Coordinates of C-alpha atoms in Angstrom, one line a residue:
X17 CA -83.6 12.3 0.1
X18 CA -81.1 15.1 0.7
X19 CA -79.4 12.9 3.4
X20 CA -79.0 10.1 0.9
X21 CA -77.6 12.5 -1.7
X22 CA -75.1 13.8 0.8
X23 CA -74.1 10.3 1.7
X24 CA -73.6 9.3 -1.9
X25 CA -71.4 12.4 -2.5
X26 CA -69.4 11.6 0.6
X27 CA -68.8 8.0 -0.5
X28 CA -67.8 9.2 -4.0
X29 CA -65.3 11.7 -2.6
X30 CA -63.8 9.1 -0.3
X31 CA -63.5 6.7 -3.3
X32 CA -61.9 9.3 -5.5
X33 CA -59.4 10.2 -2.7
X34 CA -58.5 6.6 -2.0
X35 CA -58.0 5.9 -5.8
X36 CA -55.8 8.9 -6.1
X37 CA -53.7 7.8 -3.1
X38 CA -53.4 4.3 -4.5
X39 CA -52.2 5.7 -7.9
X40 CA -49.7 7.9 -6.1
X41 CA -48.4 4.9 -4.1
X42 CA -48.1 2.8 -7.3
X43 CA -46.0 5.6 -8.8
X44 CA -43.3 5.1 -6.2
X45 CA -41.1 2.2 -7.4
X46 CA -40.4 -0.6 -5.0
X47 CA -36.9 -1.1 -3.6
X48 CA -34.7 -3.1 -5.9
X49 CA -31.8 -5.3 -4.8
X50 CA -28.6 -5.3 -6.8
X51 CA -25.8 -7.9 -6.6
X52 CA -22.6 -5.9 -7.0
X53 CA -19.2 -7.4 -7.4
X54 CA -16.3 -5.2 -6.4
X55 CA -12.9 -6.4 -7.8
X56 CA -9.5 -4.8 -8.2
X57 CA -6.5 -3.9 -6.1
X58 CA -5.8 -1.6 -3.1
X59 CA -2.4 -0.4 -1.9
X60 CA -1.6 0.2 1.7
X61 CA -5.1 0.6 3.1
X62 CA -8.2 -1.6 3.5
X63 CA -11.2 0.1 2.0
X64 CA -14.9 0.0 3.0
X65 CA -17.8 0.4 0.6
X66 CA -20.5 2.4 2.5
X67 CA -24.0 3.7 1.9
X68 CA -25.4 6.1 4.5
X69 CA -22.5 5.1 6.8
X70 CA -23.5 1.4 6.5
X71 CA -20.6 -0.8 5.6
X72 CA -21.6 -2.9 2.6
X73 CA -18.2 -4.6 1.8
X74 CA -14.6 -4.6 2.9
X75 CA -11.8 -4.5 0.3
X76 CA -8.5 -5.8 1.7
X77 CA -5.2 -3.9 1.5
X78 CA -2.1 -4.8 -0.5
X79 CA -4.0 -7.5 -2.3
X80 CA -6.3 -8.2 -5.2
X81 CA -9.9 -8.6 -4.1
X82 CA -13.3 -9.9 -5.5
X83 CA -16.2 -9.2 -3.1
X84 CA -19.9 -9.4 -3.6
X85 CA -22.4 -7.1 -1.8
X86 CA -26.2 -6.8 -2.0
X87 CA -27.2 -3.2 -2.4
X88 CA -30.8 -1.9 -1.9
X89 CA -31.7 0.7 -4.4
X90 CA -34.9 2.7 -3.4
X91 CA -35.1 5.1 -6.4
X92 CA -33.6 5.0 -9.9
X93 CA -30.1 4.9 -8.4
X94 CA -28.2 5.1 -5.1
X95 CA -24.9 6.8 -4.3
X96 CA -22.3 4.6 -2.7
X97 CA -18.9 5.7 -1.2
X98 CA -15.5 4.4 -0.6
X99 CA -13.4 5.2 2.4
X100 CA -10.4 3.9 4.3
X101 CA -11.2 1.5 7.1
X102 CA -11.3 3.3 10.4
X103 CA -12.0 6.8 8.8
X104 CA -15.0 8.7 7.9
X105 CA -13.7 10.8 5.0
X106 CA -15.1 9.6 1.6
X107 CA -12.4 9.1 -1.0
X108 CA -14.8 8.6 -4.0
X109 CA -18.4 8.0 -4.8
X110 CA -20.2 6.2 -7.6
X111 CA -23.8 5.5 -8.6
X112 CA -25.6 2.1 -8.5
X113 CA -28.5 1.7 -10.9
X114 CA -31.5 -0.4 -10.0
X115 CA -31.0 -2.6 -13.1
X116 CA -29.5 -5.0 -14.0
X117 CA -29.5 -7.3 -11.0
X118 CA -25.8 -8.3 -11.5
X119 CA -23.4 -5.4 -11.7
X120 CA -19.6 -5.0 -11.4
X121 CA -17.3 -2.2 -10.2
X122 CA -13.6 -2.4 -10.9
X123 CA -11.5 -0.4 -8.4
X124 CA -7.8 0.5 -8.3
X125 CA -6.5 2.4 -5.2
X126 CA -2.9 3.6 -5.5
X127 CA -2.8 4.7 -1.8
X128 CA -4.0 8.2 -2.6
X129 CA -6.7 8.2 -5.2
X130 CA -9.4 5.8 -6.4
X131 CA -9.8 4.9 -10.0
X132 CA -13.1 3.1 -10.7
X133 CA -12.7 3.3 -14.5
X134 CA -9.5 1.3 -14.9
X135 CA -9.2 -0.1 -18.5
X136 CA -6.6 -2.2 -20.1
X137 CA -4.9 -0.8 -23.3
X138 CA -5.5 -3.4 -26.1
X139 CA -2.5 -4.5 -28.2
X140 CA -2.6 -3.4 -31.8
X141 CA -1.3 -6.8 -33.0
X142 CA -2.6 -10.1 -31.6
X143 CA 0.9 -11.5 -31.9
X144 CA 2.2 -8.9 -29.5
X145 CA 2.2 -8.5 -25.7
X146 CA 1.4 -5.3 -23.9
X147 CA 2.1 -4.1 -20.4
X148 CA 2.3 -1.2 -18.0
X149 CA 4.8 -1.2 -15.1
X150 CA 4.5 0.2 -11.5
X151 CA 7.1 0.1 -8.8
X152 CA 5.8 -0.4 -5.3
X153 CA 7.7 -1.6 -2.1
X154 CA 7.8 -1.2 1.6
X155 CA 11.5 -1.9 1.7
X156 CA 12.8 0.8 4.2
X157 CA 15.9 1.6 2.1
X158 CA 13.9 2.4 -1.1
X159 CA 14.7 6.0 -1.8
X160 CA 11.0 6.9 -2.1
X161 CA 10.7 8.7 -5.5
X162 CA 9.9 7.8 -9.1
X163 CA 11.9 5.2 -11.0
X164 CA 12.9 4.5 -14.6
X165 CA 12.5 1.1 -16.1
X166 CA 15.0 0.0 -18.9
X167 CA 13.8 -3.0 -20.9
X168 CA 16.0 -5.4 -22.7
X169 CA 15.6 -8.5 -24.9
X170 CA 17.8 -11.3 -23.5
X171 CA 18.9 -14.2 -25.5
X172 CA 20.5 -17.2 -23.8
X173 CA 22.3 -20.1 -25.6
X174 CA 21.0 -23.2 -23.7
X175 CA 24.1 -25.2 -24.6
X176 CA 26.9 -22.7 -23.8
X177 CA 24.9 -20.4 -21.4
X178 CA 26.2 -17.4 -23.2
X179 CA 23.8 -14.6 -23.3
X180 CA 23.3 -11.2 -25.0
X181 CA 21.1 -8.3 -23.9
X182 CA 19.7 -5.9 -26.5
X183 CA 18.2 -2.7 -25.1
X184 CA 14.6 -2.2 -26.4
X185 CA 13.0 0.8 -24.6
X186 CA 12.6 2.8 -21.5
X187 CA 9.7 3.8 -19.3
X188 CA 10.6 6.9 -17.4
X189 CA 9.5 8.6 -14.2
X190 CA 7.1 5.9 -12.9
X191 CA 5.5 6.8 -9.5
X192 CA 2.5 5.4 -7.7
X193 CA 0.6 5.1 -11.0
X194 CA 1.2 2.7 -13.8
X195 CA 3.7 4.0 -16.4
X196 CA 3.3 4.3 -20.2
X197 CA 1.9 1.4 -22.2
X198 CA 4.6 -0.8 -23.9
X199 CA 3.8 -3.2 -26.7
X200 CA 6.4 -5.7 -27.9
X201 CA 6.5 -8.8 -30.1
X202 CA 6.0 -12.0 -28.2
X203 CA 9.3 -13.8 -27.8
X204 CA 9.6 -17.5 -28.7
X205 CA 12.1 -19.8 -27.1
X206 CA 13.4 -23.1 -28.5
X207 CA 15.4 -26.0 -27.1
X208 CA 18.6 -24.2 -28.3
X209 CA 17.8 -20.6 -27.3
X210 CA 15.8 -19.0 -24.5
X211 CA 14.4 -15.5 -25.0
X212 CA 13.0 -13.2 -22.4
X213 CA 12.3 -9.5 -21.8
X214 CA 14.1 -8.3 -18.7
X215 CA 14.1 -5.0 -17.0
X216 CA 16.4 -3.0 -14.7
X217 CA 15.2 -0.3 -12.3
X218 CA 17.0 3.0 -11.6
X219 CA 16.4 6.2 -9.6
X220 CA 14.5 8.4 -12.1
X221 CA 16.8 10.4 -14.4
X222 CA 19.9 8.4 -13.3
X223 CA 21.6 5.0 -13.7
X224 CA 21.7 4.6 -9.9
X225 CA 19.9 1.9 -8.0
X226 CA 16.8 3.3 -6.3
X227 CA 17.9 2.8 -2.8
X228 CA 19.2 4.9 0.1
X229 CA 22.9 5.2 1.1
X230 CA 23.8 2.4 3.6
X231 CA 21.6 -0.3 2.0
X232 CA 23.2 -3.8 2.5
X233 CA 24.0 -5.2 -1.0
X234 CA 26.1 -8.1 0.2
X235 CA 23.5 -10.7 -1.0
X236 CA 23.8 -9.7 -4.7
X237 CA 27.0 -11.3 -6.0
X238 CA 26.9 -9.8 -9.5
X239 CA 24.9 -6.7 -10.4
X240 CA 25.1 -7.6 -14.1
X241 CA 22.4 -10.1 -13.2
X242 CA 20.3 -7.9 -10.9
X243 CA 17.2 -7.6 -13.1
X244 CA 13.6 -8.7 -13.3
X245 CA 11.9 -10.9 -15.9
X246 CA 8.7 -9.9 -17.8
X247 CA 6.8 -13.1 -18.6
X248 CA 3.3 -12.5 -17.4
X249 CA 1.6 -11.3 -20.6
X250 CA 0.2 -13.7 -23.2
X251 CA 0.2 -13.0 -26.9
X252 CA -2.7 -10.7 -27.7
X253 CA -3.2 -9.6 -24.0
X254 CA -2.1 -6.7 -21.9
X255 CA -0.7 -6.9 -18.3
X256 CA -0.5 -4.6 -15.3
X257 CA 2.8 -5.5 -13.7
X258 CA 3.5 -4.4 -10.2
X259 CA 7.2 -4.6 -9.5
X260 CA 9.1 -4.6 -6.2
X261 CA 12.5 -5.8 -5.0
X262 CA 13.1 -8.9 -2.9
X263 CA 14.8 -8.2 0.4
X264 CA 16.0 -10.3 3.3
X265 CA 15.8 -7.8 6.2
X266 CA 15.0 -4.1 6.8
X267 CA 18.5 -3.3 5.5
X268 CA 19.5 -6.2 3.2
X269 CA 18.4 -6.2 -0.5
X270 CA 17.8 -9.6 -2.1
X271 CA 18.4 -10.8 -5.6
X272 CA 16.0 -9.8 -8.3
X273 CA 12.4 -8.5 -8.3
X274 CA 9.0 -9.9 -7.7
X275 CA 6.5 -9.2 -10.6
X276 CA 2.7 -9.5 -10.1
X277 CA 0.2 -9.1 -12.9
X278 CA -3.1 -7.7 -11.6
X279 CA -4.7 -7.3 -15.1
X280 CA -7.1 -10.2 -14.5
X281 CA -9.2 -8.1 -12.2
X282 CA -9.7 -5.4 -14.8
X283 CA -10.5 -7.5 -17.8

């Protein structure tokens, strides 16, 4: 009888221990899988998204990107890092939650720092356009410092081709980051008159072109027409305009400026 009692006690203890273990195991959440979309823009360097030194995604340099990665989240959240390709130093980290399944991370890398909270400034009037400007170039004769943008309203008579430029505003001391937000009324062209916002770029604090001494300017016949055109933003929207000069060789500057709007990847 005593042996039977001992056996029953032993079985009961094993049962209680097993039940406790099962409850403990159930308390550990299963691994979740998150579908993360990385989108944005990176200057100069290709970036890698890493977790525990495993590369989850590659974000190409000098280009907008939109890349999907599947990320395993073991606990409530996981920490993920960003680094330059070919390096081990982590530039920035952020957390990935286990829910929802589809998530998005917007990234802007200016060549030095990572901004994963880039937001567009909304216009105050839906009839207006808004934009920020940034000057970026690998032209060897760029002087290498900040620039000033001077913005004009240009009106062109389509019959006589006469034009007038009215100075509107300035955005000063623009470096690797986007400059101050500018909001302007949307211009409307007709068959008789064309209207545009144009800009000129100067070395910060001066009215000098932002290039080194010795640059070849022979391809620019008239510096009165050496300007760029702002036409990327739609009424009611804001743009992020990256500006750089056209050039024909390592020494010869071209006519005008390229203007690229990357706001789409941060909306």
